[in-house]
Coordinates of C-alpha atoms in Angstrom, one line a residue:
M1184 CA 0.0 0.0 0.0
K1185 CA 2.9 2.4 0.8
W1186 CA 4.6 1.9 -2.6
S1187 CA 1.3 2.6 -4.5
R1188 CA 1.0 5.9 -2.6
A1189 CA 4.6 6.8 -3.5
L1190 CA 3.8 5.9 -7.2
Y1191 CA 0.8 8.3 -7.2
A1192 CA 3.0 11.0 -5.6
V1193 CA 5.7 10.6 -8.3
L1194 CA 3.1 10.8 -11.1
I1195 CA 1.7 14.0 -9.7
L1196 CA 5.1 15.6 -9.4
V1197 CA 6.0 14.7 -13.0
V1198 CA 2.8 16.2 -14.3
L1199 CA 3.4 19.4 -12.3
A1200 CA 7.0 19.7 -13.6
F1201 CA 5.8 19.2 -17.2
L1202 CA 3.1 21.8 -16.9
Y1203 CA 5.6 24.2 -15.2
G1204 CA 8.1 23.8 -17.9
V1205 CA 5.6 24.3 -20.7
F1206 CA 3.4 27.0 -19.4
V1207 CA 5.5 28.9 -16.8
L1208 CA 9.2 28.9 -17.9
R1209 CA 8.3 29.8 -21.5
A1210 CA 5.3 32.1 -20.8
E1211 CA 7.1 35.3 -19.9
T1212 CA 5.2 38.6 -20.1
R1213 CA 5.9 40.0 -23.6
D1214 CA 3.7 41.5 -26.3
A1215 CA 3.4 39.3 -29.3
V1216 CA 3.6 41.0 -32.7
E1217 CA 3.6 39.8 -36.3
L1218 CA 6.7 39.6 -38.5
S1219 CA 5.6 42.4 -40.7
K1220 CA 5.5 44.7 -37.6
V1221 CA 9.1 43.5 -36.8
A1222 CA 10.2 44.4 -40.3
E1223 CA 8.6 47.8 -40.0
L1224 CA 10.4 48.5 -36.7
A1225 CA 13.7 47.3 -38.3
N1226 CA 13.3 49.8 -41.2
K1227 CA 12.7 52.6 -38.7
G1228 CA 16.0 51.6 -36.9
Q1229 CA 14.2 50.8 -33.6
V1230 CA 15.3 47.1 -33.3
D1231 CA 18.5 46.6 -31.4
T1232 CA 18.8 42.8 -30.8
I1233 CA 16.9 39.7 -32.0
I1234 CA 17.3 36.5 -30.0
V1235 CA 16.3 33.4 -31.9
D1236 CA 15.1 30.4 -29.8
Q1237 CA 14.2 27.8 -32.5
N1238 CA 11.1 29.4 -34.1
E1239 CA 10.5 31.8 -31.2
L1240 CA 11.8 35.4 -31.5
V1241 CA 12.6 37.9 -28.7
I1242 CA 13.0 41.4 -30.1
K1243 CA 14.8 44.0 -27.9
L1244 CA 14.0 47.5 -28.9
R1245 CA 16.3 50.5 -28.5
N1246 CA 13.9 52.1 -26.0
G1247 CA 14.5 49.2 -23.7
S1248 CA 11.2 47.3 -24.2
E1249 CA 10.8 43.8 -25.6
V1250 CA 8.3 42.1 -27.9
S1251 CA 8.0 38.5 -29.2
S1252 CA 7.1 36.9 -32.4
T1253 CA 7.4 33.7 -34.3
K1254 CA 9.1 33.0 -37.6
E1255 CA 8.6 30.3 -40.2
P1256 CA 10.6 27.1 -39.6
E1257 CA 13.6 26.2 -41.9
I1258 CA 14.2 29.9 -42.7
G1259 CA 16.6 32.2 -40.9
I1260 CA 15.4 35.5 -39.4
V1261 CA 17.8 37.6 -41.5
E1262 CA 16.5 36.0 -44.7
T1263 CA 12.9 36.5 -43.5
L1264 CA 13.4 40.2 -42.8
R1265 CA 15.2 40.6 -46.2
I1266 CA 12.1 39.1 -47.9
L1267 CA 9.8 41.4 -45.9
G1268 CA 11.7 44.5 -47.4
V1269 CA 14.2 45.4 -44.7
S1270 CA 17.2 47.1 -46.3
E1271 CA 20.8 45.8 -45.9
E1272 CA 21.8 49.0 -44.0
N1273 CA 19.1 48.4 -41.4
L1274 CA 19.9 44.7 -41.2
S1275 CA 23.5 45.5 -40.4
K1276 CA 22.5 47.5 -37.4
I1277 CA 20.5 44.6 -35.8
K1278 CA 22.3 42.2 -33.6
V1279 CA 21.1 38.6 -34.1
S1280 CA 21.9 35.9 -31.5
V1281 CA 20.8 32.3 -31.2
A1282 CA 19.7 31.1 -27.7
P1283 CA 21.5 27.9 -26.6
R1284 CA 19.3 24.8 -26.6
S1285 CA 18.0 24.0 -23.1
A1286 CA 18.8 20.7 -21.5
W1287 CA 15.1 20.3 -20.6
D1288 CA 14.0 20.4 -24.2
G1289 CA 14.7 16.8 -24.9
W1290 CA 13.1 15.6 -21.7
L1291 CA 10.1 17.8 -22.3
T1292 CA 9.7 16.2 -25.7
I1293 CA 10.0 12.7 -24.2
L1294 CA 7.6 13.6 -21.4
G1295 CA 5.1 15.1 -23.9
T1296 CA 5.0 11.8 -25.7
L1297 CA 5.1 9.4 -22.8
L1298 CA 3.1 11.3 -20.2
P1299 CA -0.4 10.6 -21.7
L1300 CA 0.5 6.9 -21.9
I1301 CA 1.6 6.9 -18.3
L1302 CA -1.5 8.7 -17.2
I1303 CA -3.8 6.3 -19.0
G1304 CA -1.9 3.3 -17.6
G1305 CA -2.0 4.7 -14.1
F1306 CA -5.8 5.3 -14.4
F1307 CA -6.5 1.7 -15.4
F1308 CA -4.2 0.4 -12.6
F1309 CA -6.0 2.6 -10.1
I1310 CA -9.4 1.3 -11.3
L1311 CA -8.3 -2.4 -11.0
R1312 CA -6.8 -1.8 -7.5
Q1313 CA -10.1 -0.2 -6.4
A1314 CA -12.2 -3.1 -7.8
Q1315 CA -10.0 -5.6 -6.0
G1316 CA -10.1 -3.7 -2.7
A1317 CA -13.9 -3.6 -2.9
G1318 CA -14.1 -7.4 -3.1
N1319 CA -15.1 -7.5 -6.7
Q1320 CA -11.8 -8.9 -8.0
A1321 CA -12.2 -8.0 -11.7
L1322 CA -9.9 -10.8 -12.8
N1323 CA -11.2 -13.5 -10.5
F1324 CA -14.9 -13.6 -11.1
G1325 CA -14.9 -17.3 -11.9
K1326 CA -13.0 -18.3 -8.7
S1327 CA -14.7 -20.0 -5.8
R1328 CA -15.3 -17.9 -2.7
A1329 CA -15.3 -20.9 -0.4
R1330 CA -13.3 -20.6 2.8
M1331 CA -11.1 -23.6 3.7
F1332 CA -10.7 -24.9 7.3
T1333 CA -8.2 -27.6 8.1
G1334 CA -9.5 -28.4 11.6
D1335 CA -6.2 -28.0 13.3
K1336 CA -7.7 -25.7 16.0
P1337 CA -11.4 -26.6 16.2
T1338 CA -13.5 -24.0 18.0
V1339 CA -16.7 -26.0 17.8
T1340 CA -17.1 -29.8 18.2
F1341 CA -19.9 -32.3 18.7
D1342 CA -19.7 -31.6 22.4
D1343 CA -21.0 -28.1 21.7
V1344 CA -24.1 -29.5 19.9
A1345 CA -27.1 -30.8 21.9
G1346 CA -30.7 -31.7 21.4
V1347 CA -30.1 -33.4 18.0
D1348 CA -28.7 -36.7 19.0
E1349 CA -29.8 -38.6 15.9
A1350 CA -28.4 -36.0 13.6
K1351 CA -25.1 -36.0 15.4
Q1352 CA -25.0 -39.8 15.0
E1353 CA -25.6 -39.6 11.3
L1354 CA -23.0 -36.9 10.8
A1355 CA -20.4 -38.5 13.1
E1356 CA -20.7 -41.6 10.8
I1357 CA -19.7 -39.4 7.9
V1358 CA -16.7 -38.1 9.7
E1359 CA -15.7 -41.7 10.7
F1360 CA -16.0 -42.7 7.0
L1361 CA -13.5 -40.1 6.1
R1362 CA -11.1 -41.1 8.9
E1363 CA -11.4 -44.9 8.5
P1364 CA -12.7 -45.7 5.0
E1365 CA -11.4 -49.3 5.1
K1366 CA -13.9 -50.2 7.9
F1367 CA -16.8 -49.5 5.5
I1368 CA -15.2 -50.5 2.2
S1369 CA -14.5 -54.0 3.6
L1370 CA -18.2 -54.5 3.9
G1371 CA -18.9 -53.1 0.4
A1372 CA -20.3 -49.8 1.6
R1373 CA -19.6 -46.7 -0.5
I1374 CA -19.1 -43.2 0.8
P1375 CA -22.3 -41.1 0.7
K1376 CA -22.2 -38.3 -2.0
G1377 CA -24.1 -35.8 0.0
V1378 CA -26.0 -35.1 3.3
L1379 CA -28.9 -32.6 3.4
M1380 CA -29.6 -31.0 6.8
V1381 CA -33.2 -29.9 7.1
G1382 CA -34.8 -28.0 9.9
P1383 CA -36.5 -24.7 11.0
P1384 CA -34.4 -21.5 11.3
G1385 CA -32.2 -21.5 14.5
C1386 CA -32.2 -25.2 15.1
G1387 CA -28.4 -25.5 14.7
K1388 CA -27.7 -26.5 11.1
T1389 CA -24.8 -24.2 10.7
L1390 CA -23.5 -24.9 14.2
T1391 CA -23.6 -28.6 13.4
A1392 CA -21.6 -28.0 10.2
K1393 CA -19.0 -26.1 12.3
A1394 CA -18.8 -29.2 14.6
I1395 CA -18.3 -31.4 11.6
S1396 CA -15.4 -29.1 10.5
G1397 CA -13.9 -29.4 14.0
E1398 CA -14.3 -33.2 14.2
A1399 CA -13.4 -34.2 10.7
G1400 CA -9.7 -33.7 10.7
V1401 CA -9.9 -33.2 6.9
P1402 CA -10.1 -30.1 4.8
F1403 CA -13.5 -28.4 5.1
F1404 CA -14.8 -25.9 2.5
S1405 CA -17.6 -23.6 3.6
I1406 CA -19.7 -21.5 1.2
S1407 CA -23.1 -20.0 1.0
G1408 CA -25.5 -20.6 -1.8
S1409 CA -25.8 -16.9 -2.5
E1410 CA -22.0 -16.6 -3.2
F1411 CA -22.3 -18.6 -6.4
V1412 CA -24.6 -16.3 -8.3
E1413 CA -23.4 -13.0 -9.7
M1414 CA -24.6 -10.4 -12.2
F1415 CA -22.4 -11.9 -14.9
V1416 CA -23.6 -14.9 -16.9
G1417 CA -21.8 -18.2 -16.3
V1418 CA -20.0 -17.0 -13.1
G1419 CA -21.9 -19.3 -10.8
A1420 CA -21.2 -22.4 -12.8
S1421 CA -17.5 -21.4 -13.1
R1422 CA -17.3 -21.0 -9.3
V1423 CA -18.9 -24.4 -8.8
R1424 CA -16.3 -26.0 -11.1
D1425 CA -13.5 -24.2 -9.3
L1426 CA -14.9 -25.3 -5.9
F1427 CA -15.0 -28.9 -6.8
D1428 CA -11.6 -28.7 -8.4
Q1429 CA -10.1 -27.4 -5.2
A1430 CA -12.0 -30.1 -3.2
K1431 CA -10.7 -32.9 -5.5
R1432 CA -7.1 -31.6 -5.1
N1433 CA -7.6 -31.8 -1.3
S1434 CA -9.6 -35.0 -1.1
P1435 CA -10.8 -36.6 1.1
C1436 CA -12.6 -33.4 2.2
I1437 CA -16.1 -32.0 3.0
I1438 CA -17.9 -29.2 1.2
F1439 CA -20.6 -27.3 3.2
M1440 CA -23.2 -25.3 1.3
D1441 CA -25.3 -23.1 3.6
E1442 CA -28.7 -22.0 2.4
I1443 CA -28.6 -24.2 -0.7
D1444 CA -32.1 -23.1 -1.6
A1445 CA -30.6 -19.9 -3.0
V1446 CA -29.4 -21.8 -6.0
G1447 CA -31.2 -25.2 -5.7
R1448 CA -34.8 -24.0 -6.4
H1449 CA -37.0 -26.0 -8.7
R1450 CA -36.0 -25.5 -12.3
G1451 CA -38.4 -24.2 -14.9
A1452 CA -40.2 -21.9 -12.5
G1453 CA -38.5 -18.7 -13.5
L1454 CA -38.8 -16.4 -16.4
G1455 CA -35.3 -17.0 -17.6
G1456 CA -35.9 -20.6 -18.7
S1457 CA -32.9 -22.9 -19.0
H1458 CA -30.6 -19.9 -19.6
D1459 CA -31.3 -18.4 -16.2
E1460 CA -28.0 -17.9 -14.3
R1461 CA -29.3 -19.6 -11.2
E1462 CA -30.4 -22.7 -13.1
Q1463 CA -27.0 -22.9 -14.9
T1464 CA -25.4 -22.9 -11.4
L1465 CA -27.7 -25.7 -10.2
N1466 CA -27.0 -27.7 -13.4
Q1467 CA -23.3 -27.5 -12.7
I1468 CA -23.8 -28.6 -9.1
L1469 CA -25.8 -31.6 -10.3
V1470 CA -23.1 -32.6 -12.8
E1471 CA -20.3 -32.2 -10.2
M1472 CA -22.1 -34.3 -7.6
D1473 CA -23.0 -37.2 -9.9
G1474 CA -21.4 -36.8 -13.3
F1475 CA -18.9 -39.1 -15.0
D1476 CA -16.1 -38.3 -12.6
T1477 CA -17.4 -39.7 -9.4
D1478 CA -14.4 -41.5 -8.0
T1479 CA -13.6 -38.8 -5.4
N1480 CA -13.8 -38.8 -1.7
V1481 CA -15.7 -35.5 -1.6
I1482 CA -18.8 -35.3 0.6
V1483 CA -21.2 -32.4 0.2
V1484 CA -23.1 -31.3 3.3
A1485 CA -25.9 -28.8 2.6
A1486 CA -28.3 -27.0 4.9
T1487 CA -31.8 -25.5 4.2
N1488 CA -35.0 -24.7 5.9
R1489 CA -37.0 -24.9 2.6
P1490 CA -36.7 -28.5 1.4
D1491 CA -40.1 -28.2 -0.3
I1492 CA -38.8 -25.9 -3.0
L1493 CA -35.6 -27.8 -3.9
D1494 CA -35.2 -29.4 -7.3
P1495 CA -36.1 -33.1 -7.3
A1496 CA -32.9 -33.9 -9.2
L1497 CA -30.9 -32.5 -6.3
L1498 CA -32.7 -34.6 -3.8
R1499 CA -32.4 -38.0 -5.4
P1500 CA -30.1 -40.8 -4.1
G1501 CA -26.7 -40.5 -5.6
R1502 CA -26.5 -36.8 -5.0
F1503 CA -28.0 -36.3 -1.5
D1504 CA -28.1 -39.8 -0.2
R1505 CA -29.1 -38.8 3.3
R1506 CA -31.6 -36.3 4.7
V1507 CA -30.8 -35.4 8.3
V1508 CA -33.7 -33.6 10.1
L1509 CA -32.8 -31.2 12.9
D1510 CA -36.2 -30.6 14.5
R1511 CA -37.2 -28.4 17.5
P1512 CA -35.7 -29.9 20.6
D1513 CA -37.8 -31.6 23.2
R1514 CA -37.6 -30.7 26.9
K1515 CA -34.5 -32.9 27.5
G1516 CA -32.8 -31.4 24.5
R1517 CA -33.6 -27.9 25.6
E1518 CA -32.1 -28.6 29.0
Q1519 CA -28.9 -29.9 27.3
I1520 CA -28.7 -26.8 25.1
L1521 CA -29.2 -24.5 28.1
G1522 CA -26.4 -26.5 29.8
I1523 CA -24.0 -25.7 26.9
H1524 CA -24.9 -22.0 26.8
V1525 CA -24.5 -21.4 30.5
K1526 CA -21.0 -22.7 30.6
G1527 CA -18.6 -20.1 32.0
K1528 CA -21.5 -18.0 33.3
P1529 CA -22.0 -17.6 37.1
L1530 CA -25.4 -19.1 38.1
A1531 CA -27.1 -18.6 41.4
S1532 CA -28.0 -21.7 43.5
N1533 CA -31.7 -21.3 42.8
V1534 CA -31.4 -21.7 39.0
E1535 CA -33.0 -25.0 37.7
L1536 CA -32.4 -25.5 34.0
Q1537 CA -35.0 -28.3 33.9
V1538 CA -37.6 -25.7 35.0
V1539 CA -36.4 -23.2 32.4
A1540 CA -36.6 -26.0 29.7
K1541 CA -40.1 -26.9 30.8
Q1542 CA -41.2 -23.2 30.4
T1543 CA -39.8 -22.8 26.9
P1544 CA -41.7 -25.2 24.6
G1545 CA -41.1 -24.6 21.0
F1546 CA -37.8 -22.8 21.5
V1547 CA -35.0 -23.7 19.2
G1548 CA -31.2 -23.5 19.9
A1549 CA -31.0 -19.8 18.8
D1550 CA -33.9 -18.8 21.0
L1551 CA -32.3 -20.5 24.0
E1552 CA -29.0 -18.9 23.4
N1553 CA -30.7 -15.5 23.2
L1554 CA -32.6 -16.4 26.4
V1555 CA -29.4 -17.0 28.4
N1556 CA -27.8 -13.9 27.0
E1557 CA -30.9 -11.8 27.9
A1558 CA -30.8 -13.2 31.5
A1559 CA -27.1 -12.3 31.8
I1560 CA -27.8 -8.8 30.5
L1561 CA -30.6 -8.3 33.1
A1562 CA -28.3 -9.5 35.9
A1563 CA -25.5 -7.1 34.8
R1564 CA -28.0 -4.3 34.6
R1565 CA -28.9 -4.9 38.2
N1566 CA -25.3 -5.1 39.3
K1567 CA -25.5 -8.7 40.3
K1568 CA -22.6 -11.1 40.5
Q1569 CA -24.7 -14.1 39.5
I1570 CA -27.6 -14.9 37.2
S1571 CA -30.6 -15.9 39.3
M1572 CA -33.9 -17.7 38.4
L1573 CA -35.7 -14.3 38.4
E1574 CA -33.6 -13.1 35.5
F1575 CA -34.3 -16.3 33.6
Q1576 CA -38.1 -15.9 34.2
E1577 CA -38.0 -12.3 33.0
A1578 CA -35.9 -13.2 30.0
I1579 CA -38.5 -15.8 28.9
E1580 CA -41.2 -13.2 29.0
K1581 CA -39.0 -10.7 27.2
V1582 CA -38.2 -13.1 24.4
I1583 CA -41.9 -14.1 24.0
A1584 CA -43.7 -10.8 24.5
G1585 CA -41.0 -8.1 24.3
P1586 CA -39.5 -5.7 26.9
E1587 CA -41.6 -4.2 29.7
R1588 CA -42.9 -0.7 29.2
K1589 CA -43.5 0.5 32.7
S1590 CA -43.0 4.1 31.8
R1591 CA -46.1 4.0 29.6
I1592 CA -48.8 6.1 31.2
I1593 CA -52.3 4.4 30.8
P1594 CA -55.5 6.1 31.9
E1595 CA -57.3 4.5 34.8
K1596 CA -60.3 3.6 32.7
E1597 CA -58.2 1.8 30.1
R1598 CA -56.2 0.1 32.8
N1599 CA -59.4 -1.3 34.2
I1600 CA -60.5 -2.6 30.8
I1601 CA -57.1 -4.2 30.3
A1602 CA -57.3 -5.9 33.7
H1603 CA -60.7 -7.4 32.9
H1604 CA -59.6 -8.4 29.4
E1605 CA -56.6 -10.4 30.7
A1606 CA -58.7 -11.8 33.6
G1607 CA -61.2 -13.1 31.0
H1608 CA -58.4 -15.0 29.2
A1609 CA -57.1 -16.4 32.4
L1610 CA -60.5 -17.4 33.8
V1611 CA -61.5 -19.3 30.6
M1612 CA -58.1 -21.1 30.5
K1613 CA -58.6 -22.1 34.2
L1614 CA -62.2 -23.4 33.7
I1615 CA -61.6 -25.5 30.5
P1616 CA -59.5 -28.6 31.3
E1617 CA -58.1 -28.8 27.7
C1618 CA -56.3 -25.4 28.0
D1619 CA -52.7 -25.2 29.2
P1620 CA -52.2 -24.0 32.8
V1621 CA -51.9 -20.3 33.4
H1622 CA -48.3 -19.4 34.1
K1623 CA -48.6 -15.6 34.5
V1624 CA -51.1 -12.8 34.1
S1625 CA -50.0 -9.2 33.9
I1626 CA -51.3 -5.8 32.9
I1627 CA -47.8 -4.3 32.4
A1628 CA -47.3 -3.4 28.8
R1629 CA -44.8 -5.5 26.8
G1630 CA -43.9 -4.8 23.2
M1631 CA -47.1 -3.8 21.4
A1632 CA -49.5 -5.5 24.0
G1633 CA -51.1 -3.6 26.8
G1634 CA -51.1 -6.8 28.9
Y1635 CA -50.5 -10.5 28.5
T1636 CA -51.5 -13.9 29.8
L1637 CA -48.9 -16.7 29.5
S1638 CA -49.8 -20.4 29.6
M1639 CA -47.3 -23.2 29.7
P1640 CA -48.1 -26.8 28.6
V1641 CA -47.4 -29.5 31.1
D1642 CA -45.6 -31.7 28.5
D1643 CA -44.3 -31.1 25.0
R1644 CA -47.2 -31.6 22.5
Y1645 CA -46.7 -33.0 19.0
L1646 CA -50.3 -33.7 18.1
K1647 CA -53.3 -31.3 18.6
N1648 CA -56.8 -32.7 18.7
Q1649 CA -60.1 -30.9 17.9
S1650 CA -61.1 -30.4 21.5
K1651 CA -57.7 -28.6 22.2
F1652 CA -58.4 -26.3 19.2
E1653 CA -61.9 -25.5 20.5
A1654 CA -60.5 -24.8 24.0
D1655 CA -57.8 -22.5 22.7
L1656 CA -60.5 -20.6 20.6
A1657 CA -62.6 -20.1 23.7
A1658 CA -59.6 -18.8 25.6
L1659 CA -58.8 -16.4 22.8
M1660 CA -62.4 -15.1 23.0
G1661 CA -62.3 -14.7 26.8
G1662 CA -60.8 -11.2 26.7
R1663 CA -63.4 -9.7 24.3
V1664 CA -66.2 -11.5 26.1
A1665 CA -65.1 -10.0 29.5
E1666 CA -65.1 -6.5 28.0
E1667 CA -68.6 -7.0 26.7
V1668 CA -70.0 -8.6 29.9
I1669 CA -68.5 -6.0 32.3
F1670 CA -68.5 -2.8 30.3
D1671 CA -71.2 -3.6 27.7
E1672 CA -68.9 -2.4 25.0
I1673 CA -65.9 -3.7 23.0
T1674 CA -62.5 -2.2 22.2
T1675 CA -59.6 -2.7 19.8
G1676 CA -57.7 -4.7 22.4
A1677 CA -58.9 -8.0 21.1
S1678 CA -57.8 -7.5 17.4
N1679 CA -54.8 -9.8 17.7
D1680 CA -57.0 -12.4 19.5
L1681 CA -59.6 -12.3 16.7
D1682 CA -56.9 -12.6 14.0
R1683 CA -55.4 -15.7 15.6
A1684 CA -58.8 -17.2 16.2
T1685 CA -59.9 -16.7 12.6
K1686 CA -56.8 -18.2 11.2
M1687 CA -57.0 -21.2 13.6
A1688 CA -60.6 -21.9 12.7
R1689 CA -59.9 -21.6 9.0
A1690 CA -57.0 -24.1 9.4
M1691 CA -59.3 -26.5 11.2
V1692 CA -61.7 -26.5 8.2
T1693 CA -59.3 -26.3 5.2
Q1694 CA -56.2 -28.1 6.5
Y1695 CA -57.1 -30.5 9.3
G1696 CA -60.5 -31.7 8.1
M1697 CA -62.2 -30.9 11.5
S1698 CA -65.5 -29.9 10.0
Q1699 CA -68.5 -32.3 10.2
K1700 CA -70.2 -30.5 7.3
L1701 CA -67.3 -30.5 4.9
G1702 CA -65.8 -33.7 6.0
P1703 CA -62.2 -35.0 6.1
L1704 CA -61.0 -33.0 3.1
I1705 CA -58.2 -30.5 2.5
F1706 CA -59.2 -27.4 0.5
G1707 CA -56.6 -25.4 -1.4
E1708 CA -53.3 -26.5 -2.9
K1709 CA -50.3 -24.4 -1.9
D1710 CA -48.1 -24.2 -5.0
E1711 CA -45.4 -21.6 -4.3
L1712 CA -44.4 -19.6 -7.3
V1713 CA -41.0 -17.9 -7.5
F1714 CA -42.3 -14.4 -8.3
L1715 CA -45.6 -14.5 -6.5
G1716 CA -45.2 -16.0 -3.1
K1717 CA -47.2 -18.5 -1.0
E1718 CA -50.5 -16.7 -0.5
I1719 CA -51.0 -15.6 -4.1
G1720 CA -49.7 -18.9 -5.4
E1721 CA -52.3 -20.9 -3.5
Q1722 CA -54.6 -22.7 -6.0
R1723 CA -58.3 -23.0 -5.2
N1724 CA -59.4 -26.6 -6.1
Y1725 CA -63.0 -26.0 -4.9
S1726 CA -66.0 -24.1 -6.2
E1727 CA -67.6 -20.9 -5.1
E1728 CA -70.3 -22.9 -3.3
I1729 CA -67.6 -24.8 -1.2
A1730 CA -65.9 -21.4 -0.5
R1731 CA -69.2 -20.1 0.9
Q1732 CA -69.6 -23.2 3.1
I1733 CA -66.0 -22.8 4.3
D1734 CA -66.8 -19.2 5.4
H1735 CA -70.0 -20.4 7.1
E1736 CA -68.1 -23.2 9.0
V1737 CA -65.3 -20.8 10.1
R1738 CA -67.9 -18.4 11.4
R1739 CA -69.8 -21.2 13.2
I1740 CA -66.6 -22.5 14.9
V1741 CA -65.6 -19.0 16.1
E1742 CA -69.1 -18.1 17.3
T1743 CA -69.4 -21.4 19.2
A1744 CA -66.1 -20.6 21.0
Y1745 CA -67.4 -17.1 21.7
N1746 CA -70.7 -18.4 23.2
R1747 CA -68.8 -21.0 25.3
A1748 CA -66.5 -18.2 26.7
T1749 CA -69.6 -16.0 27.3
Q1750 CA -71.4 -18.7 29.3
L1751 CA -68.3 -19.5 31.5
I1752 CA -67.6 -15.8 32.3
Q1753 CA -71.3 -15.0 33.1
E1754 CA -71.4 -18.0 35.4
N1755 CA -68.1 -17.0 37.2
K1756 CA -68.5 -13.2 37.1
A1757 CA -67.4 -12.9 40.7
K1758 CA -64.1 -14.7 40.1
L1759 CA -63.5 -12.5 37.0
E1760 CA -63.9 -9.4 39.2
E1761 CA -61.7 -10.9 41.9
I1762 CA -58.9 -11.6 39.4
A1763 CA -59.2 -8.1 37.8
Q1764 CA -59.1 -6.4 41.1
R1765 CA -55.9 -8.3 42.1
L1766 CA -54.4 -7.3 38.8
L1767 CA -55.2 -3.7 39.3
K1768 CA -53.6 -3.9 42.8
E1769 CA -50.5 -6.0 42.1
E1770 CA -50.2 -5.7 38.2
T1771 CA -48.8 -9.2 37.9
L1772 CA -50.0 -12.6 39.2
D1773 CA -47.8 -15.6 39.0
S1774 CA -49.2 -19.2 38.8
Q1775 CA -49.2 -19.7 42.6
T1776 CA -51.1 -16.5 43.3
F1777 CA -53.5 -17.2 40.5
E1778 CA -54.3 -20.7 41.7
A1779 CA -54.7 -19.4 45.3
I1780 CA -57.7 -17.4 44.1
F1781 CA -59.5 -20.6 43.1
A1782 CA -58.4 -22.5 46.2

């Protein structure tokens, strides 16, 4: 970098010297006259000396002034003046001298020829340097952007991955295949071509890939699907070829492609046809993974959370032989993940990770990492030396509902409405056995909500029956019903409840076949289009009459839940008031305090 700056400085000095020599040294303040005027002055005897500098003339007059002029090349000044009519007598009175040739003249001539070429070359050099510095290496478009790891100093191993035991076993087998291929080859087993890791966002796909890199002990190439495609045609395919060439030179090795759905989408769905840049890149990946040259110990590990949109040719055996599912962890898996993330953090004696795991159903690894970090931040904010269970409880609520907004000033009338609204939710959840137990009720604003009611399931649930849907719908309606029963009016506070209830009821009818009138059928085929999206790309495979019946069934299900919540609240109006008054007084009720009201 230093030598390039010095080069720029030298170029600037050369240009300034050239301009100084041309325009400053030669541009002295003299009046320029024509040769005919010089001849006229010579005939009058006013010219004393003429200094000739190549074709430039400096005429010194007898009165002490000077003028300048220019003569024709190849002709001397005396001959020129004689032609212009100056007499021999007057010519003899004029002193003619020739200026010595300057040492700079030759250099100026050379610089005048070479300087434009130097400036043009320097300009292109500067542009190329800038392009490389910006990461757009103009001369390396077709080179792979993959990062190579040797695994000498692993930062992540399988010990740092929890909650996905089956996936770890599958991937550990791949690593063992690379370390001891004879163990499998002796039984006639061949090395898998590819492993596709599938799972929702945040479940640990990239972390597991880093663990493979740390455990493998072989070269590990990491690249994202979006790094293949550029604005130039053919660059993606060229980078795929370069990536696999590097991998073959370093085999046995592993190639990890994160977010492969960026280039692996179903072909033929775009406007570009087979000439689309993304499809060319996918075609090259298909050829490299199962083309003619297949005798290489290169394993491709890919990750995606959108397996439904990948091209079928990419998913067939021979390319991706294994599909490893990384699902949301169960309670035991969540406890193990929490144990990994709390390493090195000072925990208070009252912290029970199994309780935290029980209170976080549906959380994935990224959520749990964020939960532990939020608890540590809360403890640091309170100047504590250890993270207690209180911080973990508040961190759970912060991750689910958002930060508390205690500074928000709410009028007493609205505060009363919010208290009865949340009390309505909690009361219906308590009275319907199928609802999850109430964990906490609060009228302190969090995020966009004026209050919230948290319920926690007793066990992880993987199936949901119709009675559970109907109980949840009644619980969602409890807040609006409480407002109507107590205040004989409704507010906008139940807008989110109504939105969730309507979507749940429509899913019961169209996706789960939970309508007696329409029967066990699924209505609507979701065919995702590349340029339209899910909702617009959904195809209606039913008539207008069926659509009308679907609307009627959705309305019936929601109204049934509404009537059920109304009956429960009217029959237990005293309990509703008791819960609301406790909320107005204490603002937050935990599960023990709430259960004590019904004891």
